[in-house]
Coordinates of C-alpha atoms in Angstrom, one line a residue:
M1 CA 2.6 -75.3 79.5
T2 CA -0.6 -75.2 81.6
L3 CA -4.1 -75.3 80.0
W4 CA -4.8 -71.8 81.2
L5 CA -1.7 -70.5 79.5
R6 CA -2.7 -72.3 76.3
L7 CA -6.2 -70.8 76.4
S8 CA -4.8 -67.3 77.1
A9 CA -2.4 -67.6 74.1
L10 CA -5.3 -68.8 71.9
V11 CA -7.5 -65.9 72.9
C12 CA -4.7 -63.4 72.4
A13 CA -3.8 -64.7 69.0
I14 CA -7.4 -64.9 67.7
L15 CA -8.5 -61.5 69.0
A16 CA -5.4 -59.4 68.7
G17 CA -3.3 -61.3 66.2
C18 CA -0.3 -61.2 68.6
A19 CA 2.7 -63.4 68.6
V20 CA 3.3 -65.6 71.7
G21 CA 6.6 -65.3 73.6
P22 CA 8.5 -62.4 75.1
N23 CA 8.7 -59.1 73.1
F24 CA 12.2 -57.8 72.7
H25 CA 13.2 -54.5 74.3
R26 CA 16.5 -52.8 73.5
P27 CA 18.9 -52.8 76.4
R28 CA 19.7 -49.4 77.9
A29 CA 23.1 -48.0 78.3
P30 CA 24.7 -48.7 81.7
K31 CA 23.5 -46.2 84.3
D32 CA 26.0 -43.4 85.1
A33 CA 28.6 -45.0 82.7
G34 CA 32.0 -43.4 82.4
Y35 CA 35.4 -44.1 81.0
T36 CA 37.8 -43.3 83.9
V37 CA 37.7 -43.1 87.6
A38 CA 39.8 -39.9 87.7
P39 CA 39.0 -37.0 85.3
L40 CA 41.0 -36.9 82.1
P41 CA 43.5 -34.0 81.7
D42 CA 42.4 -31.0 79.6
K43 CA 45.4 -31.7 77.3
T44 CA 48.1 -34.2 76.9
T45 CA 51.8 -33.5 77.3
S46 CA 53.3 -31.8 74.2
T47 CA 56.7 -32.6 72.8
P48 CA 58.6 -30.8 69.9
G49 CA 58.9 -32.7 66.7
P50 CA 56.6 -35.0 64.7
S51 CA 53.6 -36.5 66.5
G52 CA 54.5 -34.4 69.5
D53 CA 51.5 -32.0 69.6
A54 CA 49.3 -31.8 72.7
Q55 CA 46.0 -33.5 72.2
Q56 CA 42.6 -32.5 73.6
F57 CA 39.5 -34.6 74.1
I58 CA 36.3 -33.0 72.8
M59 CA 33.5 -34.6 74.7
G60 CA 30.4 -35.2 72.7
R61 CA 32.0 -34.5 69.3
E62 CA 30.9 -36.9 66.5
V63 CA 33.3 -39.3 65.0
D64 CA 33.9 -38.6 61.3
Y65 CA 33.2 -41.6 59.1
R66 CA 36.4 -40.7 57.2
W67 CA 38.4 -40.5 60.4
W68 CA 41.6 -41.7 58.7
E69 CA 41.9 -38.4 56.9
A70 CA 42.8 -36.8 60.2
F71 CA 46.4 -38.1 59.8
G72 CA 46.9 -35.9 56.8
S73 CA 48.4 -38.6 54.6
P74 CA 47.2 -38.9 50.9
G75 CA 48.9 -42.3 50.9
I76 CA 46.7 -43.6 53.7
N77 CA 43.6 -42.1 52.1
S78 CA 44.4 -43.8 48.8
L79 CA 45.1 -47.2 50.4
V80 CA 41.9 -47.2 52.5
E81 CA 39.7 -46.4 49.6
R82 CA 41.4 -49.1 47.5
A83 CA 41.1 -51.6 50.3
F84 CA 37.3 -50.9 50.6
R85 CA 36.9 -51.6 46.9
V86 CA 39.0 -54.8 46.4
N87 CA 39.7 -56.5 49.8
P88 CA 38.0 -59.9 49.7
T89 CA 36.9 -59.7 53.4
V90 CA 34.5 -56.8 52.4
R91 CA 33.0 -58.9 49.6
A92 CA 32.6 -61.8 51.9
A93 CA 30.9 -59.7 54.5
Q94 CA 28.6 -58.1 51.8
A95 CA 27.7 -61.6 50.6
A96 CA 26.9 -62.8 54.1
L97 CA 24.6 -59.8 54.5
R98 CA 22.8 -60.5 51.3
Q99 CA 22.4 -64.1 52.2
A100 CA 20.9 -63.2 55.5
Q101 CA 18.5 -60.8 53.9
E102 CA 17.4 -63.5 51.4
M103 CA 16.7 -65.9 54.3
V104 CA 14.3 -63.2 55.7
Y105 CA 12.5 -62.9 52.4
A106 CA 12.3 -66.7 52.1
Q107 CA 10.7 -67.0 55.5
Q108 CA 8.3 -64.2 54.8
G109 CA 6.9 -66.3 51.9
Y110 CA 5.2 -68.5 54.5
F111 CA 2.8 -65.7 55.2
W112 CA 1.2 -66.3 51.8
P113 CA -0.8 -69.3 50.5
S114 CA 1.1 -71.9 48.6
V115 CA -0.2 -72.7 45.1
G116 CA 0.7 -75.8 43.1
A117 CA -0.4 -77.3 39.8
D118 CA -0.4 -81.0 38.9
Y119 CA -1.1 -82.9 35.7
N120 CA -1.2 -86.7 35.7
F121 CA -1.5 -89.1 32.8
E122 CA -2.0 -92.8 33.3
R123 CA -2.7 -95.8 31.1
Q124 CA -4.1 -98.6 33.2
K125 CA -5.3 -102.2 32.9
L126 CA -7.8 -103.4 35.4
P127 CA -8.1 -107.2 36.0
G128 CA -11.3 -108.9 35.0
N129 CA -12.3 -109.8 38.5
T130 CA -12.3 -106.1 39.6
A131 CA -12.8 -104.2 36.3
T132 CA -16.6 -103.8 36.8
T133 CA -16.4 -102.2 40.2
A134 CA -13.2 -100.2 39.7
A135 CA -14.1 -98.9 36.2
P136 CA -14.3 -95.1 35.8
G137 CA -17.7 -95.4 34.2
V138 CA -19.4 -92.9 31.9
Q139 CA -17.3 -89.9 30.9
G140 CA -18.5 -86.4 30.0
S141 CA -18.1 -87.2 26.3
G142 CA -20.5 -90.1 26.7
Q143 CA -17.8 -92.7 26.4
V144 CA -18.3 -95.6 28.8
L145 CA -15.1 -96.9 30.4
A146 CA -16.3 -100.4 31.4
P147 CA -15.3 -104.0 30.6
S148 CA -16.7 -105.5 27.4
G149 CA -18.1 -108.5 29.3
P150 CA -18.0 -110.5 32.5
A151 CA -14.5 -111.2 33.9
Q152 CA -13.0 -109.2 31.0
P153 CA -10.1 -106.8 31.7
L154 CA -10.3 -103.1 31.1
I155 CA -7.6 -101.1 29.4
Y156 CA -8.0 -97.3 29.3
N157 CA -6.3 -93.9 29.4
F158 CA -7.0 -91.5 32.2
Q159 CA -5.9 -87.9 32.9
T160 CA -6.1 -85.6 35.9
A161 CA -5.2 -81.9 36.2
Q162 CA -5.6 -80.0 39.4
L163 CA -4.7 -76.8 41.3
T164 CA -4.0 -77.0 45.0
V165 CA -4.0 -74.0 47.3
G166 CA -2.7 -74.4 50.9
F167 CA -2.6 -71.8 53.7
V168 CA -1.3 -72.0 57.2
P169 CA -2.7 -69.1 59.3
D170 CA 0.0 -67.7 61.6
V171 CA -2.4 -67.7 64.5
F172 CA 0.2 -67.7 67.3
G173 CA 2.9 -65.9 65.4
E174 CA 5.3 -68.8 65.0
N175 CA 6.3 -67.5 61.5
R176 CA 6.4 -63.9 62.7
R177 CA 8.9 -64.9 65.4
K178 CA 11.0 -66.9 62.8
V179 CA 11.0 -63.9 60.5
E180 CA 12.0 -61.7 63.5
S181 CA 14.8 -64.0 64.3
L182 CA 16.1 -64.1 60.8
D183 CA 15.8 -60.3 60.5
A184 CA 17.9 -60.0 63.6
Q185 CA 20.5 -62.3 62.1
A186 CA 20.5 -60.1 58.9
Q187 CA 21.0 -57.0 61.1
N188 CA 23.8 -58.8 62.9
Q189 CA 25.5 -59.3 59.5
R190 CA 25.0 -55.7 58.7
F191 CA 26.9 -54.7 61.8
E192 CA 29.6 -57.3 61.0
L193 CA 30.0 -55.6 57.6
E194 CA 30.4 -52.2 59.4
A195 CA 33.0 -53.8 61.7
T196 CA 34.8 -55.1 58.6
Y197 CA 35.1 -51.6 57.1
I198 CA 36.3 -50.2 60.4
S199 CA 38.9 -53.0 61.0
L200 CA 40.1 -52.7 57.4
A201 CA 40.7 -48.9 57.7
S202 CA 42.4 -49.4 61.1
N203 CA 44.7 -52.1 59.7
V204 CA 45.7 -49.9 56.8
V205 CA 46.4 -46.9 59.2
A206 CA 48.3 -49.2 61.6
A207 CA 50.4 -50.7 58.8
A208 CA 51.3 -47.2 57.5
I209 CA 52.3 -46.1 60.9
Q210 CA 54.3 -49.3 61.4
E211 CA 56.1 -48.8 58.1
A212 CA 57.1 -45.2 59.0
S213 CA 58.3 -46.3 62.4
T214 CA 60.3 -49.3 61.1
R215 CA 61.8 -47.2 58.4
A216 CA 63.1 -44.7 61.0
Q217 CA 64.3 -47.5 63.3
L218 CA 66.3 -49.1 60.4
Q219 CA 68.0 -45.8 59.7
A220 CA 69.0 -45.3 63.3
T221 CA 70.2 -49.0 63.6
R222 CA 72.3 -48.6 60.5
Q223 CA 73.9 -45.5 62.1
I224 CA 74.6 -47.5 65.3
I225 CA 76.2 -50.3 63.3
A226 CA 78.3 -47.8 61.3
H227 CA 79.6 -46.2 64.5
N228 CA 80.4 -49.6 66.0
E229 CA 82.3 -50.6 62.9
T230 CA 84.4 -47.5 63.1
S231 CA 85.1 -48.1 66.8
V232 CA 86.2 -51.7 66.1
A233 CA 88.5 -50.5 63.3
I234 CA 90.1 -47.9 65.6
L235 CA 90.5 -50.4 68.5
H236 CA 91.9 -53.0 66.1
D237 CA 94.5 -50.5 64.9
K238 CA 95.4 -49.6 68.5
Y239 CA 95.5 -53.3 69.5
E240 CA 98.0 -54.0 66.8
H241 CA 100.2 -51.1 67.9
G242 CA 99.9 -52.1 71.6
Y243 CA 97.7 -49.2 72.7
A244 CA 94.5 -51.3 73.4
S245 CA 94.0 -54.6 75.1
A246 CA 92.4 -57.7 73.6
V247 CA 89.6 -57.4 76.1
E248 CA 88.8 -53.9 74.9
L249 CA 88.8 -55.1 71.3
A250 CA 86.6 -58.1 72.0
T251 CA 84.2 -56.0 74.0
Q252 CA 83.8 -53.6 71.1
E253 CA 83.4 -56.5 68.6
L254 CA 80.6 -57.8 70.9
Q255 CA 78.8 -54.5 70.8
L256 CA 79.1 -54.5 67.0
A257 CA 77.7 -58.0 66.7
Q258 CA 74.8 -57.1 69.0
A259 CA 74.0 -54.0 66.9
K260 CA 74.1 -56.1 63.7
S261 CA 71.7 -58.6 65.3
Q262 CA 69.1 -55.9 65.7
L263 CA 69.0 -55.2 61.9
P264 CA 67.6 -58.5 60.5
P265 CA 64.4 -58.5 62.7
L266 CA 63.7 -54.9 61.7
Q267 CA 64.2 -55.7 58.0
K268 CA 61.9 -58.7 58.4
Q269 CA 59.3 -56.6 60.2
F270 CA 59.6 -53.9 57.4
E271 CA 59.1 -56.4 54.6
Q272 CA 56.3 -58.3 56.3
N273 CA 54.5 -55.0 56.9
R274 CA 54.8 -54.2 53.2
D275 CA 53.4 -57.6 52.5
L276 CA 50.5 -56.8 54.8
I277 CA 49.8 -53.5 53.0
R278 CA 49.8 -55.3 49.6
E279 CA 47.4 -57.9 50.9
L280 CA 45.1 -55.3 52.4
V281 CA 44.6 -53.7 49.0
G282 CA 44.2 -57.0 47.2
N283 CA 47.7 -57.3 45.8
L284 CA 49.9 -60.4 45.6
P285 CA 53.3 -60.2 47.4
D286 CA 55.1 -59.4 44.1
E287 CA 52.7 -56.6 43.2
D288 CA 54.0 -53.5 45.1
V289 CA 52.1 -50.4 46.0
S290 CA 53.5 -47.0 45.3
E291 CA 52.6 -45.4 48.6
T292 CA 55.4 -45.2 51.2
F293 CA 55.4 -43.6 54.6
E294 CA 57.7 -41.5 56.8
L295 CA 56.9 -40.3 60.4
T296 CA 57.4 -36.7 59.3
S297 CA 54.6 -37.1 56.7
L298 CA 52.0 -38.3 59.3
K299 CA 50.0 -35.7 61.2
L300 CA 48.9 -36.3 64.8
P301 CA 45.2 -35.3 65.3
T302 CA 45.2 -32.5 68.0
E303 CA 41.5 -32.7 68.7
L304 CA 40.2 -36.1 69.5
P305 CA 36.4 -36.8 69.5
L306 CA 35.1 -38.4 72.7
S307 CA 31.6 -39.8 72.4
L308 CA 29.3 -39.6 75.5
P309 CA 29.5 -42.9 77.4
S310 CA 25.8 -43.5 76.8
K311 CA 26.4 -43.4 73.0
I312 CA 28.8 -46.3 73.0
I313 CA 26.2 -49.0 72.9
E314 CA 24.7 -47.4 69.8
Q315 CA 28.0 -46.7 68.0
R316 CA 30.0 -49.9 68.5
P317 CA 29.2 -52.4 65.7
D318 CA 30.2 -55.3 68.0
I319 CA 27.6 -54.2 70.6
R320 CA 25.0 -53.7 68.0
A321 CA 25.7 -57.2 66.6
A322 CA 25.5 -58.7 70.1
E323 CA 22.2 -56.9 70.6
E324 CA 20.8 -58.4 67.4
S325 CA 22.0 -61.9 68.4
M326 CA 20.0 -61.4 71.6
R327 CA 16.9 -60.3 69.6
S328 CA 17.2 -63.4 67.5
A329 CA 17.4 -65.6 70.5
N330 CA 14.4 -63.8 72.1
A331 CA 12.3 -64.5 68.9
N332 CA 13.3 -68.1 68.9
V333 CA 11.8 -68.5 72.4
G334 CA 8.4 -67.3 71.0
A335 CA 8.7 -69.6 68.0
A336 CA 9.3 -72.6 70.4
I337 CA 6.3 -71.7 72.4
A338 CA 4.1 -71.4 69.3
A339 CA 5.2 -74.8 68.2
M340 CA 3.5 -76.2 71.3
L341 CA 0.2 -74.7 70.5
P342 CA -2.5 -75.8 68.0
Q343 CA -1.6 -75.7 64.3
F344 CA -4.2 -74.8 61.7
T345 CA -4.2 -75.5 58.0
I346 CA -6.5 -74.9 55.1
T347 CA -6.3 -76.8 51.8
A348 CA -8.4 -76.3 48.7
T349 CA -8.2 -78.4 45.5
A350 CA -9.9 -77.9 42.2
G351 CA -9.4 -79.8 38.9
G352 CA -10.7 -82.2 36.4
T353 CA -10.5 -85.8 35.3
A354 CA -11.3 -87.4 31.9
S355 CA -10.1 -90.0 29.5
Q356 CA -9.5 -87.2 26.9
F357 CA -7.5 -84.1 27.6
S358 CA -10.1 -81.8 25.9
R359 CA -12.8 -83.1 28.3
L360 CA -10.9 -82.4 31.6
F361 CA -13.1 -79.4 32.5
A362 CA -16.1 -80.3 30.5
K363 CA -19.3 -81.8 31.9
G364 CA -18.6 -84.5 34.4
G365 CA -14.9 -83.8 34.7
P366 CA -14.4 -81.0 37.2
F367 CA -14.0 -81.6 41.0
W368 CA -13.1 -79.6 44.0
S369 CA -12.5 -79.9 47.8
V370 CA -11.9 -77.6 50.8
I371 CA -10.3 -79.1 53.9
G372 CA -9.8 -77.3 57.2
D373 CA -7.5 -79.0 59.8
A374 CA -6.6 -78.3 63.4
S375 CA -4.0 -80.3 65.2
Q376 CA -2.6 -80.1 68.8
P377 CA 0.6 -81.8 69.8
I378 CA -0.1 -84.0 72.8
F379 CA 2.9 -86.1 73.3
E380 CA 6.2 -85.6 71.5
G381 CA 8.5 -87.4 73.9
G382 CA 9.4 -84.0 75.5
T383 CA 10.9 -82.7 72.2
L384 CA 8.9 -79.5 72.1
W385 CA 9.3 -78.7 75.8
H386 CA 13.0 -79.2 75.8
T387 CA 13.3 -77.2 72.5
K388 CA 11.6 -74.4 74.3
K389 CA 13.9 -74.8 77.4
A390 CA 16.9 -74.8 75.0
A391 CA 15.7 -71.6 73.5
D392 CA 15.4 -70.1 77.0
Q393 CA 19.1 -71.0 77.7
A394 CA 20.2 -69.6 74.3
L395 CA 18.5 -66.3 75.2
E396 CA 20.3 -66.3 78.6
Q397 CA 23.6 -67.0 76.8
A398 CA 23.0 -64.2 74.3
A399 CA 22.2 -61.8 77.1
A400 CA 25.4 -62.7 79.0
Q401 CA 27.4 -62.3 75.8
Y402 CA 25.9 -58.9 75.2
Q403 CA 26.8 -57.8 78.7
S404 CA 30.3 -59.1 78.2
T405 CA 30.6 -57.2 74.9
V406 CA 29.5 -54.0 76.5
L407 CA 32.0 -54.3 79.3
Q408 CA 34.8 -55.1 76.9
A409 CA 33.8 -52.1 74.7
Y410 CA 34.0 -49.7 77.6
Q411 CA 37.2 -51.2 78.8
N412 CA 38.6 -50.8 75.2
V413 CA 37.7 -47.1 75.2
A414 CA 39.2 -46.6 78.7
D415 CA 42.4 -48.4 77.8
T416 CA 42.8 -46.3 74.7
L417 CA 42.2 -43.1 76.6
H418 CA 44.8 -44.0 79.2
A419 CA 47.2 -44.9 76.4
V420 CA 46.7 -41.5 74.7
V421 CA 47.6 -39.7 77.9
T422 CA 50.4 -41.8 79.2
D423 CA 52.1 -42.4 75.9
A424 CA 52.2 -38.6 75.4
D425 CA 54.2 -38.5 78.7
A426 CA 56.4 -41.4 77.5
L427 CA 57.2 -39.5 74.3
A428 CA 58.1 -36.5 76.4
A429 CA 60.5 -38.6 78.4
A430 CA 62.0 -40.3 75.3
A431 CA 62.5 -36.9 73.7
E432 CA 64.2 -35.6 76.8
A433 CA 66.5 -38.6 76.8
E434 CA 67.2 -38.0 73.1
R435 CA 68.0 -34.3 73.7
A436 CA 70.4 -35.3 76.6
A437 CA 72.1 -37.9 74.4
K438 CA 72.4 -35.3 71.6
T439 CA 74.0 -32.8 74.0
A440 CA 76.5 -35.4 75.2
M441 CA 77.4 -36.3 71.7
D442 CA 77.8 -32.7 70.7
L443 CA 80.1 -32.1 73.7
A444 CA 82.2 -35.2 72.9
Q445 CA 82.5 -33.9 69.3
K446 CA 83.5 -30.5 70.6
R447 CA 86.1 -31.9 72.9
L448 CA 87.5 -34.0 70.0
D449 CA 87.6 -30.9 67.8
N450 CA 89.5 -29.0 70.4
G451 CA 92.0 -31.8 71.1
Y452 CA 90.7 -32.7 74.5
G453 CA 88.9 -35.9 73.7
D454 CA 89.3 -39.0 71.6
Y455 CA 87.4 -40.5 68.7
L456 CA 86.2 -43.5 70.6
T457 CA 84.5 -41.4 73.2
E458 CA 82.8 -39.4 70.5
L459 CA 81.6 -42.6 68.7
A460 CA 80.3 -44.1 72.0
A461 CA 78.3 -40.9 72.5
A462 CA 77.0 -41.1 69.0
I463 CA 75.9 -44.7 69.6
V464 CA 74.0 -43.8 72.8
Y465 CA 72.3 -40.9 70.8
Q466 CA 71.1 -43.3 68.1
Q467 CA 69.8 -45.7 70.7
A468 CA 67.8 -42.8 72.2
V469 CA 66.6 -41.9 68.7
L470 CA 65.3 -45.5 68.4
T471 CA 63.3 -45.2 71.6
E472 CA 61.9 -41.8 70.5
V473 CA 60.9 -43.1 67.1
Q474 CA 58.9 -45.9 68.7
A475 CA 57.2 -43.5 71.1
R476 CA 56.2 -41.1 68.3
A477 CA 54.7 -44.0 66.3
T478 CA 52.9 -45.2 69.4
R479 CA 51.1 -41.9 69.8
L480 CA 49.9 -42.1 66.2
G481 CA 48.6 -45.6 66.8
D482 CA 46.8 -44.6 70.0
S483 CA 44.8 -42.0 68.0
A484 CA 43.8 -44.5 65.4
A485 CA 42.8 -47.0 68.1
L486 CA 40.6 -44.3 69.8
Y487 CA 38.7 -43.7 66.5
Q488 CA 38.2 -47.5 66.2
A489 CA 37.2 -47.9 69.9
L490 CA 34.5 -45.2 69.5
G491 CA 32.9 -47.1 66.6
G492 CA 34.6 -45.6 63.6
G493 CA 31.8 -43.1 62.7
W494 CA 29.8 -45.5 60.4
W495 CA 26.5 -43.9 61.5
N496 CA 27.6 -40.5 60.0
R497 CA 28.3 -42.0 56.6
T498 CA 26.1 -40.8 53.7
N499 CA 24.8 -43.3 51.2
G500 CA 27.4 -44.3 48.7
A501 CA 30.2 -42.6 50.7
L502 CA 32.2 -45.8 51.0
A503 CA 33.6 -47.4 47.9
G504 CA 32.4 -50.9 47.4
R505 CA 29.0 -50.4 48.9

């Protein structure tokens, strides 16, 4: 740092009490930011049945802080509230926030003088050859602490009590910058806590949707297995009577085996998902929850809020946390600059000394001193300079990470919006396939009833229908998941929460 810059900083600090280093300014939202290149449709495709309603994006509508209630499931509402109360990740995030706040308070203490008290008792023997010159002499009580004769040792008691006050004026704002950095870290933890609540609610909703989907898939898979078992039994009977070949029987047995192989993964997925739900609400794996979920019990939100693009940087906790990290790094640059400038200290001491405790502050015992000190680092082996350069690079890193977080956030919203639109079309196609498969199955059953068909053909049509049902179930669950993902991508509505609205706060 040049001499001119040092003098300018000194004048600024003395006259204006300012803190050296760059002042932080909140980043602005990306200019002309948007979510999609092409305009979004007014409404998504609608499909009859659960989770098939058309959805509409309401631009500028606020996100409700209790957004999970839009799915109309008392079970989800109950689990989310319970998770907020007992999930250990919430308590951990709350403790991290409190710790960060205490660190701010601790650093603020350096704005005040430090006060210390000290009491010292000593019993001492002075050798005869130094006793005369080193003796304490006459005390306030009139007692003379001196050797009894030439070259005679001196043995005596001596007590000292003193109060020391020290103060370090924050001339260049080094402590202010450190407080600012720690405050930014506390705010970072605050937004991490908000993100914890949002993630926890999203995980509960996603687990409920997954359970409903898996439950329906298990039902359809069991139907497929049952139809295949009946087909194998019929073909086996025909084979024994010479009306079916071994190849036909083996082919049908292969289809049965393949159908059965789909059941264990679904059962595993179902049980692991139930384990996840128990863990989210603070239960052990053997402590079940009473809430269960079916696709027909979950409501698809028909009006989806869509925040203005300029609001995303204010609403997303991850962006706000990245912003606070940048503010902390910015303050650390100022603290590094201040460490290179003169340091001032003031120390005052007052107390008393005496051979008797009662005479410490009597005549002859009291003493005091006031010391002012100014020091300027001249050569530190490059430590201070490189510390400042490191702080500069940390700020650059934080700024780049902030920019990356912003880009990822907008991408997250855009991906979710595209998913809401295209997955509605996917459900429509899956539902059309299910209807076609149902028609084919009904026609096969009708032909069988009228004596024009055979049972194997009807069973094959029923298997195709259940496979179409599987695809449709997955598509309906995906639409529900897309809606939950959009609420999360928009920030979860934490800024609309009233005090005490969340359990566990």
